[in-house]
Amino acid sequence: MSSPNPPAPPPVPFTAEVYRARMAKAADSAAEAGLAGVIVAPGPDLVHLTGYRPVSTERLTLLVLRAGEEPVLVVPTLEAPDAAAAAGAPALALRDWTDGVDPYAVASPLLAPQGRFGVSDNAWALHLLGLQRALPDTTYTALTEALPMLRAVKDAAELERLTAAGAAADATYEEILKVRFSGRRETDVAADLAALLKHFGHSQVDFTVVGSGPNGANPHHEAGERTIERGDMVVLDFGGLKHGYGSDTSRTVHVGEPTAEEQRVHDIVREAQQAGCAAVRPGVACQEIDRAARAVITEFGYGDRFIHRTGHGIGVTTHEPPYMIEGEEQPLVPGMCFSVEPGIYLPGRFGVRIEDIVTVTEDGGRRLNATARELAIVE
């Protein structure tokens, strides 16, 4: 592993004031959407809004946000010290409950008895049903549906973190090109990718897809025990979190020289990916990015072999709104970050995918991945 430049210093941490502003914006957005407030369980929304990252368990932890009212975080007493140490804790009130006490009796007074609330997508059914028992006239809607823009637009500090994560993924790709592929198992290369992501500063590795030969025709193939052979096309898709923000990139390599057909399919996907990236600009509907990439693949006769959406948002998780998919009419806004990753998948033979993270700028788009998109030859 090589690291030609000294590691960059970590970014400046988010302050309590940043989290205060995020919580206020979420509460105000909920009110504008006709909701009584927002209920946030442990997970990415809670991390984004408070900086607190607890483990989700059967014990109720819940952030309640309502316009014009102080944010309140309900936590088990045994976890209250950790919650109080979170960066956003000074911007909210903590309300703890002990084992043996009904946590829903503690949380329910914070809610409007007949209100409709947005609830984070990953909230446990156990907890939501508990709230409904305590307040049977309340109703709930998923935050992804009610407030799809909650985390979609990144500020400068978030973009800095996403850029650093993208650069680390790029460095990982440059290094993986130097390892031997032929004669090794997919799991061996996947382990190399994970180690490299960690080496270049990732605290968390979310996925290391290595799809060789026919396995590459499965977009979400997990690295298996198949031995990579000369003549294989190999799809590499990997990413995770660095400084709390995501990376996700895909490149397709070939072990030895490709056939004319393999090269042609790769060239088509590269052209489609370029078309998708070129379509990015403020005001354009998300679905237009999908249409731009899909049109190229369809023109060359492989439309039925592009079997997934063109992209997904990225931030404190590696997959989040917005989605680049037909039917999504949400206009692009400067600061949005998402993948552009068209592919062609030929069952039983091979697949090709090329992916970059792109952020919307004031007048277009900027890629956060800069590695070569040509078909790389590996040994």
mmCIF file of C-alpha atoms in Angstrom:
data_model
loop_
_atom_site.group_PDB
_atom_site.id
_atom_site.type_symbol
_atom_site.label_atom_id
_atom_site.label_comp_id
_atom_site.label_asym_id
_atom_site.label_seq_id
_atom_site.Cartn_x
_atom_site.Cartn_y
_atom_site.Cartn_z
ATOM 1 C CA MET A 1 0.000 0.000 0.000
ATOM 2 C CA SER A 2 1.292 3.415 -0.872
ATOM 3 C CA SER A 3 0.228 6.808 0.418
ATOM 4 C CA PRO A 4 2.107 9.431 -1.623
ATOM 5 C CA ASN A 5 0.836 12.390 0.402
ATOM 6 C CA PRO A 6 0.613 12.797 4.186
ATOM 7 C CA PRO A 7 -2.924 12.262 5.486
ATOM 8 C CA ALA A 8 -5.076 15.360 5.632
ATOM 9 C CA PRO A 9 -6.055 16.567 9.093
ATOM 10 C CA PRO A 10 -9.542 15.553 10.230
ATOM 11 C CA PRO A 11 -12.291 18.039 9.466
ATOM 12 C CA VAL A 12 -13.460 20.490 12.095
ATOM 13 C CA PRO A 13 -16.178 18.798 14.179
ATOM 14 C CA PHE A 14 -19.779 19.932 13.857
ATOM 15 C CA THR A 15 -20.778 22.223 16.732
ATOM 16 C CA ALA A 16 -23.871 22.281 18.924
ATOM 17 C CA GLU A 17 -25.020 25.319 16.932
ATOM 18 C CA VAL A 18 -24.876 23.327 13.703
ATOM 19 C CA TYR A 19 -27.046 20.626 15.254
ATOM 20 C CA ARG A 20 -29.408 23.246 16.721
ATOM 21 C CA ALA A 21 -29.919 24.695 13.249
ATOM 22 C CA ARG A 22 -30.502 21.249 11.738
ATOM 23 C CA MET A 23 -33.118 20.361 14.339
ATOM 24 C CA ALA A 24 -34.890 23.697 13.919
ATOM 25 C CA LYS A 25 -34.941 23.280 10.157
ATOM 26 C CA ALA A 26 -36.378 19.766 10.472
ATOM 27 C CA ALA A 27 -39.106 20.967 12.850
ATOM 28 C CA ASP A 28 -39.992 23.909 10.615
ATOM 29 C CA SER A 29 -40.017 21.720 7.507
ATOM 30 C CA ALA A 30 -42.371 19.316 9.257
ATOM 31 C CA ALA A 31 -44.742 22.157 10.134
ATOM 32 C CA GLU A 32 -44.666 23.379 6.536
ATOM 33 C CA ALA A 33 -45.569 19.837 5.444
ATOM 34 C CA GLY A 34 -48.611 19.858 7.744
ATOM 35 C CA LEU A 35 -47.055 17.626 10.403
ATOM 36 C CA ALA A 36 -47.212 18.122 14.152
ATOM 37 C CA GLY A 37 -43.554 17.217 14.409
ATOM 38 C CA VAL A 38 -40.807 14.710 13.793
ATOM 39 C CA ILE A 39 -39.926 11.596 15.786
ATOM 40 C CA VAL A 40 -36.401 10.282 15.289
ATOM 41 C CA ALA A 41 -35.142 6.870 16.392
ATOM 42 C CA PRO A 42 -31.480 5.764 16.544
ATOM 43 C CA GLY A 43 -29.984 5.709 13.063
ATOM 44 C CA PRO A 44 -28.725 8.085 10.393
ATOM 45 C CA ASP A 45 -31.354 10.775 10.985
ATOM 46 C CA LEU A 46 -30.448 10.959 14.675
ATOM 47 C CA VAL A 47 -26.739 11.157 13.824
ATOM 48 C CA HIS A 48 -27.395 13.944 11.332
ATOM 49 C CA LEU A 49 -29.577 15.942 13.710
ATOM 50 C CA THR A 50 -27.714 15.491 17.009
ATOM 51 C CA GLY A 51 -24.365 13.779 16.491
ATOM 52 C CA TYR A 52 -25.560 10.993 18.809
ATOM 53 C CA ARG A 53 -24.996 7.453 17.525
ATOM 54 C CA PRO A 54 -26.509 4.933 19.973
ATOM 55 C CA VAL A 55 -27.154 1.288 19.250
ATOM 56 C CA SER A 56 -30.812 0.641 18.454
ATOM 57 C CA THR A 57 -32.293 -1.748 21.039
ATOM 58 C CA GLU A 58 -35.608 -2.652 22.653
ATOM 59 C CA ARG A 59 -35.074 0.261 25.057
ATOM 60 C CA LEU A 60 -36.753 3.389 23.711
ATOM 61 C CA THR A 61 -34.544 6.230 22.488
ATOM 62 C CA LEU A 62 -36.459 8.970 20.710
ATOM 63 C CA LEU A 63 -35.823 12.544 19.587
ATOM 64 C CA VAL A 64 -38.961 14.680 19.374
ATOM 65 C CA LEU A 65 -38.862 17.844 17.246
ATOM 66 C CA ARG A 66 -41.782 20.294 17.100
ATOM 67 C CA ALA A 67 -41.749 23.790 15.609
ATOM 68 C CA GLY A 68 -41.354 26.492 18.254
ATOM 69 C CA GLU A 69 -40.496 24.022 21.024
ATOM 70 C CA GLU A 70 -37.229 22.832 22.505
ATOM 71 C CA PRO A 71 -35.993 19.539 21.053
ATOM 72 C CA VAL A 72 -36.241 16.668 23.538
ATOM 73 C CA LEU A 73 -34.283 13.425 23.490
ATOM 74 C CA VAL A 74 -35.811 10.575 25.471
ATOM 75 C CA VAL A 75 -33.157 8.041 26.505
ATOM 76 C CA PRO A 76 -32.728 5.117 28.901
ATOM 77 C CA THR A 77 -31.067 6.296 32.120
ATOM 78 C CA LEU A 78 -28.143 3.936 31.662
ATOM 79 C CA GLU A 79 -27.375 5.600 28.307
ATOM 80 C CA ALA A 80 -27.947 9.202 29.440
ATOM 81 C CA PRO A 81 -24.217 9.933 30.014
ATOM 82 C CA ASP A 82 -23.390 8.985 26.435
ATOM 83 C CA ALA A 83 -26.280 11.078 25.112
ATOM 84 C CA ALA A 84 -25.165 14.045 27.202
ATOM 85 C CA ALA A 85 -21.674 13.772 25.692
ATOM 86 C CA ALA A 86 -22.946 14.018 22.099
ATOM 87 C CA ALA A 87 -21.966 17.145 20.182
ATOM 88 C CA GLY A 88 -25.572 18.232 19.773
ATOM 89 C CA ALA A 89 -26.602 17.625 23.387
ATOM 90 C CA PRO A 90 -26.294 21.314 24.438
ATOM 91 C CA ALA A 91 -28.952 22.126 21.829
ATOM 92 C CA LEU A 92 -31.629 19.860 23.316
ATOM 93 C CA ALA A 93 -33.240 18.688 26.557
ATOM 94 C CA LEU A 94 -32.581 15.172 27.831
ATOM 95 C CA ARG A 95 -35.370 13.204 29.435
ATOM 96 C CA ASP A 96 -34.354 9.809 30.773
ATOM 97 C CA TRP A 97 -36.344 6.832 31.966
ATOM 98 C CA THR A 98 -35.321 3.853 34.098
ATOM 99 C CA ASP A 99 -36.021 0.171 33.640
ATOM 100 C CA GLY A 100 -39.392 -0.673 35.150
ATOM 101 C CA VAL A 101 -40.927 2.623 34.033
ATOM 102 C CA ASP A 102 -43.189 2.768 30.965
ATOM 103 C CA PRO A 103 -41.054 4.711 28.435
ATOM 104 C CA TYR A 104 -44.111 5.554 26.343
ATOM 105 C CA ALA A 105 -45.649 7.322 29.333
ATOM 106 C CA VAL A 106 -42.476 9.443 29.366
ATOM 107 C CA ALA A 107 -42.464 10.126 25.626
ATOM 108 C CA SER A 108 -46.177 10.571 24.914
ATOM 109 C CA PRO A 109 -46.606 13.954 26.706
ATOM 110 C CA LEU A 110 -44.145 15.381 24.191
ATOM 111 C CA LEU A 111 -46.518 14.620 21.315
ATOM 112 C CA ALA A 112 -49.769 16.238 20.251
ATOM 113 C CA PRO A 113 -52.494 13.694 21.186
ATOM 114 C CA GLN A 114 -54.118 13.890 17.758
ATOM 115 C CA GLY A 115 -51.083 14.921 15.752
ATOM 116 C CA ARG A 116 -49.597 13.435 12.615
ATOM 117 C CA PHE A 117 -45.856 12.911 12.931
ATOM 118 C CA GLY A 118 -43.027 12.105 10.569
ATOM 119 C CA VAL A 119 -41.057 9.143 11.886
ATOM 120 C CA SER A 120 -37.579 8.039 10.853
ATOM 121 C CA ASP A 121 -37.701 5.103 8.471
ATOM 122 C CA ASN A 122 -35.711 2.740 10.662
ATOM 123 C CA ALA A 123 -37.796 3.163 13.837
ATOM 124 C CA TRP A 124 -38.683 -0.168 15.399
ATOM 125 C CA ALA A 125 -42.322 -1.275 15.025
ATOM 126 C CA LEU A 126 -42.175 -2.133 18.749
ATOM 127 C CA HIS A 127 -41.612 1.518 19.621
ATOM 128 C CA LEU A 128 -44.064 2.995 17.142
ATOM 129 C CA LEU A 129 -46.811 0.627 18.298
ATOM 130 C CA GLY A 130 -46.013 1.563 21.898
ATOM 131 C CA LEU A 131 -46.576 5.225 21.101
ATOM 132 C CA GLN A 132 -49.811 4.411 19.311
ATOM 133 C CA ARG A 133 -51.080 2.514 22.353
ATOM 134 C CA ALA A 134 -50.306 5.513 24.557
ATOM 135 C CA LEU A 135 -51.785 7.992 22.052
ATOM 136 C CA PRO A 136 -54.269 6.079 19.868
ATOM 137 C CA ASP A 137 -55.311 9.182 17.925
ATOM 138 C CA THR A 138 -51.825 9.980 16.641
ATOM 139 C CA THR A 139 -50.831 9.003 13.106
ATOM 140 C CA TYR A 140 -47.449 8.583 11.456
ATOM 141 C CA THR A 141 -45.755 8.836 8.099
ATOM 142 C CA ALA A 142 -42.261 7.843 6.984
ATOM 143 C CA LEU A 143 -39.734 10.688 6.871
ATOM 144 C CA THR A 144 -38.530 9.593 3.443
ATOM 145 C CA GLU A 145 -42.019 10.299 2.126
ATOM 146 C CA ALA A 146 -42.862 13.314 4.271
ATOM 147 C CA LEU A 147 -39.497 15.121 4.250
ATOM 148 C CA PRO A 148 -37.414 13.616 1.435
ATOM 149 C CA MET A 149 -35.091 16.638 1.445
ATOM 150 C CA LEU A 150 -34.260 16.364 5.173
ATOM 151 C CA ARG A 151 -30.651 15.270 4.572
ATOM 152 C CA ALA A 152 -30.449 15.689 0.802
ATOM 153 C CA VAL A 153 -28.738 19.092 0.529
ATOM 154 C CA LYS A 154 -25.244 19.153 1.994
ATOM 155 C CA ASP A 155 -23.486 22.214 3.345
ATOM 156 C CA ALA A 156 -19.826 23.050 2.720
ATOM 157 C CA ALA A 157 -18.592 21.073 5.743
ATOM 158 C CA GLU A 158 -20.526 17.991 4.662
ATOM 159 C CA LEU A 159 -19.233 18.317 1.104
ATOM 160 C CA GLU A 160 -15.697 18.455 2.489
ATOM 161 C CA ARG A 161 -16.263 15.116 4.215
ATOM 162 C CA LEU A 162 -17.858 13.538 1.156
ATOM 163 C CA THR A 163 -14.986 14.759 -1.000
ATOM 164 C CA ALA A 164 -12.462 13.215 1.391
ATOM 165 C CA ALA A 165 -14.366 9.922 1.377
ATOM 166 C CA GLY A 166 -14.434 9.929 -2.415
ATOM 167 C CA ALA A 167 -10.703 10.596 -2.594
ATOM 168 C CA ALA A 168 -10.064 7.673 -0.230
ATOM 169 C CA ALA A 169 -12.152 5.391 -2.429
ATOM 170 C CA ASP A 170 -10.194 6.593 -5.452
ATOM 171 C CA ALA A 171 -6.908 5.816 -3.709
ATOM 172 C CA THR A 172 -8.267 2.364 -2.901
ATOM 173 C CA TYR A 173 -9.057 1.725 -6.553
ATOM 174 C CA GLU A 174 -5.620 2.862 -7.693
ATOM 175 C CA GLU A 175 -4.032 0.398 -5.275
ATOM 176 C CA ILE A 176 -6.317 -2.540 -6.079
ATOM 177 C CA LEU A 177 -5.204 -2.339 -9.717
ATOM 178 C CA LYS A 178 -1.734 -3.384 -8.526
ATOM 179 C CA VAL A 179 -2.820 -6.644 -6.882
ATOM 180 C CA ARG A 180 -3.115 -9.991 -8.621
ATOM 181 C CA PHE A 181 -6.633 -11.049 -9.572
ATOM 182 C CA SER A 182 -6.214 -14.303 -11.527
ATOM 183 C CA GLY A 183 -6.001 -17.422 -9.408
ATOM 184 C CA ARG A 184 -7.419 -15.685 -6.334
ATOM 185 C CA ARG A 185 -10.915 -15.890 -4.905
ATOM 186 C CA GLU A 186 -13.355 -12.992 -5.039
ATOM 187 C CA THR A 187 -13.245 -12.912 -1.230
ATOM 188 C CA ASP A 188 -9.484 -12.368 -1.355
ATOM 189 C CA VAL A 189 -9.852 -9.251 -3.519
ATOM 190 C CA ALA A 190 -12.774 -8.071 -1.373
ATOM 191 C CA ALA A 191 -10.555 -8.355 1.712
ATOM 192 C CA ASP A 192 -7.913 -6.274 -0.073
ATOM 193 C CA LEU A 193 -10.518 -3.604 -0.833
ATOM 194 C CA ALA A 194 -11.690 -3.497 2.781
ATOM 195 C CA ALA A 195 -8.130 -3.215 4.071
ATOM 196 C CA LEU A 196 -7.359 -0.422 1.614
ATOM 197 C CA LEU A 197 -10.466 1.563 2.528
ATOM 198 C CA LYS A 198 -9.404 1.343 6.168
ATOM 199 C CA HIS A 199 -5.834 2.243 5.231
ATOM 200 C CA PHE A 200 -7.053 5.393 3.521
ATOM 201 C CA GLY A 201 -9.096 6.534 6.483
ATOM 202 C CA HIS A 202 -12.461 4.797 6.423
ATOM 203 C CA SER A 203 -13.810 4.000 9.877
ATOM 204 C CA GLN A 204 -16.493 1.736 8.439
ATOM 205 C CA VAL A 205 -16.572 -0.499 5.350
ATOM 206 C CA ASP A 206 -20.130 -1.024 4.147
ATOM 207 C CA PHE A 207 -19.627 -3.209 1.072
ATOM 208 C CA THR A 208 -16.947 -4.691 -1.165
ATOM 209 C CA VAL A 209 -18.634 -6.195 -4.214
ATOM 210 C CA VAL A 210 -16.325 -8.306 -6.387
ATOM 211 C CA GLY A 211 -18.305 -9.900 -9.209
ATOM 212 C CA SER A 212 -16.117 -11.921 -11.555
ATOM 213 C CA GLY A 213 -17.206 -13.465 -14.835
ATOM 214 C CA PRO A 214 -20.864 -14.543 -14.650
ATOM 215 C CA ASN A 215 -21.141 -13.234 -11.077
ATOM 216 C CA GLY A 216 -20.738 -9.719 -12.444
ATOM 217 C CA ALA A 217 -24.167 -10.042 -14.057
ATOM 218 C CA ASN A 218 -25.678 -9.866 -10.553
ATOM 219 C CA PRO A 219 -25.481 -6.171 -9.538
ATOM 220 C CA HIS A 220 -25.455 -6.958 -5.795
ATOM 221 C CA HIS A 221 -23.389 -10.120 -5.896
ATOM 222 C CA GLU A 222 -21.469 -10.524 -2.664
ATOM 223 C CA ALA A 223 -17.906 -11.675 -3.039
ATOM 224 C CA GLY A 224 -17.855 -15.459 -2.985
ATOM 225 C CA GLU A 225 -15.472 -18.358 -3.262
ATOM 226 C CA ARG A 226 -15.273 -18.307 -7.063
ATOM 227 C CA THR A 227 -11.686 -18.233 -8.307
ATOM 228 C CA ILE A 228 -11.073 -15.346 -10.687
ATOM 229 C CA GLU A 229 -9.686 -16.497 -14.035
ATOM 230 C CA ARG A 230 -7.936 -14.915 -16.970
ATOM 231 C CA GLY A 231 -10.527 -13.660 -19.402
ATOM 232 C CA ASP A 232 -12.906 -12.558 -16.625
ATOM 233 C CA MET A 233 -14.598 -9.203 -16.488
ATOM 234 C CA VAL A 234 -14.698 -8.150 -12.809
ATOM 235 C CA VAL A 235 -17.122 -5.602 -11.347
ATOM 236 C CA LEU A 236 -15.747 -3.778 -8.288
ATOM 237 C CA ASP A 237 -18.182 -1.770 -6.151
ATOM 238 C CA PHE A 238 -17.029 -0.615 -2.738
ATOM 239 C CA GLY A 239 -17.518 2.060 -0.114
ATOM 240 C CA GLY A 240 -18.154 2.983 3.478
ATOM 241 C CA LEU A 241 -17.825 5.911 5.872
ATOM 242 C CA LYS A 242 -14.939 8.312 6.433
ATOM 243 C CA HIS A 243 -15.369 11.116 8.968
ATOM 244 C CA GLY A 244 -18.995 9.959 9.193
ATOM 245 C CA TYR A 245 -19.779 10.450 5.475
ATOM 246 C CA GLY A 246 -20.029 7.951 2.666
ATOM 247 C CA SER A 247 -18.052 6.785 -0.313
ATOM 248 C CA ASP A 248 -19.357 4.560 -3.094
ATOM 249 C CA THR A 249 -17.642 3.915 -6.398
ATOM 250 C CA SER A 250 -17.682 1.212 -9.060
ATOM 251 C CA ARG A 251 -15.203 0.334 -11.756
ATOM 252 C CA THR A 252 -15.057 -2.715 -13.996
ATOM 253 C CA VAL A 253 -11.697 -4.301 -14.798
ATOM 254 C CA HIS A 254 -10.644 -7.176 -17.046
ATOM 255 C CA VAL A 255 -8.163 -9.946 -16.310
ATOM 256 C CA GLY A 256 -6.029 -9.945 -19.428
ATOM 257 C CA GLU A 257 -7.128 -8.586 -22.766
ATOM 258 C CA PRO A 258 -10.908 -8.259 -23.321
ATOM 259 C CA THR A 259 -12.812 -9.511 -26.326
ATOM 260 C CA ALA A 260 -14.228 -6.998 -28.777
ATOM 261 C CA GLU A 261 -17.702 -7.527 -27.330
ATOM 262 C CA GLU A 262 -16.543 -6.993 -23.759
ATOM 263 C CA GLN A 263 -14.758 -3.795 -24.744
ATOM 264 C CA ARG A 264 -17.831 -2.588 -26.642
ATOM 265 C CA VAL A 265 -20.186 -3.193 -23.714
ATOM 266 C CA HIS A 266 -17.819 -1.378 -21.385
ATOM 267 C CA ASP A 267 -17.583 1.545 -23.802
ATOM 268 C CA ILE A 268 -21.394 1.774 -23.935
ATOM 269 C CA VAL A 269 -21.665 1.893 -20.145
ATOM 270 C CA ARG A 270 -18.933 4.518 -19.979
ATOM 271 C CA GLU A 271 -20.799 6.641 -22.525
ATOM 272 C CA ALA A 272 -24.035 6.205 -20.559
ATOM 273 C CA GLN A 273 -22.342 7.190 -17.324
ATOM 274 C CA GLN A 274 -20.907 10.291 -18.960
ATOM 275 C CA ALA A 275 -24.367 11.200 -20.273
ATOM 276 C CA GLY A 276 -25.868 10.846 -16.810
ATOM 277 C CA CYS A 277 -23.199 13.032 -15.241
ATOM 278 C CA ALA A 278 -23.490 15.632 -18.002
ATOM 279 C CA ALA A 279 -27.241 15.939 -17.349
ATOM 280 C CA VAL A 280 -26.690 17.114 -13.758
ATOM 281 C CA ARG A 281 -27.606 20.743 -13.129
ATOM 282 C CA PRO A 282 -29.907 22.645 -10.768
ATOM 283 C CA GLY A 283 -33.611 22.451 -11.557
ATOM 284 C CA VAL A 284 -33.429 19.228 -13.547
ATOM 285 C CA ALA A 285 -35.691 16.477 -12.218
ATOM 286 C CA CYS A 286 -33.937 13.461 -10.697
ATOM 287 C CA GLN A 287 -35.564 11.206 -13.281
ATOM 288 C CA GLU A 288 -33.779 13.057 -16.084
ATOM 289 C CA ILE A 289 -30.430 11.684 -14.880
ATOM 290 C CA ASP A 290 -31.830 8.178 -15.176
ATOM 291 C CA ARG A 291 -33.302 8.952 -18.587
ATOM 292 C CA ALA A 292 -30.034 10.368 -19.921
ATOM 293 C CA ALA A 293 -27.992 7.316 -18.950
ATOM 294 C CA ARG A 294 -30.682 4.805 -19.908
ATOM 295 C CA ALA A 295 -31.184 6.352 -23.339
ATOM 296 C CA VAL A 296 -27.597 5.537 -24.341
ATOM 297 C CA ILE A 297 -27.821 1.912 -23.230
ATOM 298 C CA THR A 298 -31.216 1.507 -24.912
ATOM 299 C CA GLU A 299 -29.908 3.019 -28.148
ATOM 300 C CA PHE A 300 -27.279 0.281 -28.349
ATOM 301 C CA GLY A 301 -29.826 -2.472 -27.754
ATOM 302 C CA TYR A 302 -29.119 -3.299 -24.109
ATOM 303 C CA GLY A 303 -32.038 -1.448 -22.503
ATOM 304 C CA ASP A 304 -33.482 -4.611 -20.951
ATOM 305 C CA ARG A 305 -30.075 -5.397 -19.417
ATOM 306 C CA PHE A 306 -29.922 -2.199 -17.362
ATOM 307 C CA ILE A 307 -31.951 -3.509 -14.442
ATOM 308 C CA HIS A 308 -31.621 -0.939 -11.646
ATOM 309 C CA ARG A 309 -32.001 2.781 -11.025
ATOM 310 C CA THR A 310 -29.201 5.072 -12.171
ATOM 311 C CA GLY A 311 -28.368 6.444 -8.751
ATOM 312 C CA HIS A 312 -29.030 7.099 -5.083
ATOM 313 C CA GLY A 313 -28.202 9.827 -2.623
ATOM 314 C CA ILE A 314 -25.286 9.581 -0.219
ATOM 315 C CA GLY A 315 -24.373 11.322 3.027
ATOM 316 C CA VAL A 316 -24.254 9.932 6.561
ATOM 317 C CA THR A 317 -25.316 6.671 4.913
ATOM 318 C CA THR A 318 -24.160 5.234 1.605
ATOM 319 C CA HIS A 319 -27.755 4.961 0.317
ATOM 320 C CA GLU A 320 -30.379 7.651 0.962
ATOM 321 C CA PRO A 321 -32.711 10.009 -0.946
ATOM 322 C CA PRO A 322 -32.779 11.404 -3.556
ATOM 323 C CA TYR A 323 -33.010 8.581 -6.101
ATOM 324 C CA MET A 324 -32.219 8.918 -9.793
ATOM 325 C CA ILE A 325 -35.136 6.872 -11.088
ATOM 326 C CA GLU A 326 -38.033 7.226 -13.511
ATOM 327 C CA GLY A 327 -40.963 8.912 -11.806
ATOM 328 C CA GLU A 328 -38.878 10.968 -9.351
ATOM 329 C CA GLU A 329 -39.702 14.561 -10.212
ATOM 330 C CA GLN A 330 -37.794 16.199 -7.344
ATOM 331 C CA PRO A 331 -35.658 18.968 -8.898
ATOM 332 C CA LEU A 332 -31.922 18.866 -8.298
ATOM 333 C CA VAL A 333 -30.648 21.490 -5.845
ATOM 334 C CA PRO A 334 -27.054 22.671 -5.329
ATOM 335 C CA GLY A 335 -25.506 20.600 -2.559
ATOM 336 C CA MET A 336 -27.293 17.359 -3.403
ATOM 337 C CA CYS A 337 -24.925 14.387 -3.682
ATOM 338 C CA PHE A 338 -25.735 11.115 -5.402
ATOM 339 C CA SER A 339 -24.321 8.297 -7.465
ATOM 340 C CA VAL A 340 -24.496 7.949 -11.242
ATOM 341 C CA GLU A 341 -23.994 4.233 -11.905
ATOM 342 C CA PRO A 342 -25.476 2.716 -15.052
ATOM 343 C CA GLY A 343 -24.706 -0.884 -15.896
ATOM 344 C CA ILE A 344 -25.250 -3.694 -18.373
ATOM 345 C CA TYR A 345 -25.714 -7.246 -17.088
ATOM 346 C CA LEU A 346 -25.584 -10.299 -19.353
ATOM 347 C CA PRO A 347 -26.772 -13.341 -17.343
ATOM 348 C CA GLY A 348 -24.354 -16.235 -17.257
ATOM 349 C CA ARG A 349 -21.625 -14.185 -18.923
ATOM 350 C CA PHE A 350 -20.502 -10.869 -17.385
ATOM 351 C CA GLY A 351 -21.566 -7.443 -16.180
ATOM 352 C CA VAL A 352 -20.257 -3.882 -16.354
ATOM 353 C CA ARG A 353 -20.938 -0.976 -14.014
ATOM 354 C CA ILE A 354 -19.233 2.412 -13.693
ATOM 355 C CA GLU A 355 -20.105 4.705 -10.784
ATOM 356 C CA ASP A 356 -19.125 8.115 -9.508
ATOM 357 C CA ILE A 357 -20.569 10.275 -6.759
ATOM 358 C CA VAL A 358 -21.671 13.630 -8.154
ATOM 359 C CA THR A 359 -22.640 16.817 -6.325
ATOM 360 C CA VAL A 360 -24.876 19.476 -7.815
ATOM 361 C CA THR A 361 -23.163 22.854 -8.162
ATOM 362 C CA GLU A 362 -24.639 26.274 -8.917
ATOM 363 C CA ASP A 363 -24.355 25.687 -12.654
ATOM 364 C CA GLY A 364 -23.899 21.946 -13.202
ATOM 365 C CA GLY A 365 -22.360 19.004 -11.426
ATOM 366 C CA ARG A 366 -18.992 17.962 -10.005
ATOM 367 C CA ARG A 367 -17.731 14.402 -9.674
ATOM 368 C CA LEU A 368 -16.267 13.391 -6.325
ATOM 369 C CA ASN A 369 -14.451 10.467 -7.967
ATOM 370 C CA ALA A 370 -11.635 11.080 -10.401
ATOM 371 C CA THR A 371 -10.159 7.675 -11.282
ATOM 372 C CA ALA A 372 -9.983 6.587 -14.918
ATOM 373 C CA ARG A 373 -13.205 5.150 -16.292
ATOM 374 C CA GLU A 374 -11.585 3.256 -19.175
ATOM 375 C CA LEU A 375 -11.486 -0.519 -18.927
ATOM 376 C CA ALA A 376 -8.424 -1.330 -16.823
ATOM 377 C CA ILE A 377 -6.440 -4.495 -17.527
ATOM 378 C CA VAL A 378 -5.315 -6.427 -14.454
ATOM 379 C CA GLU A 379 -3.317 -9.613 -14.016
#
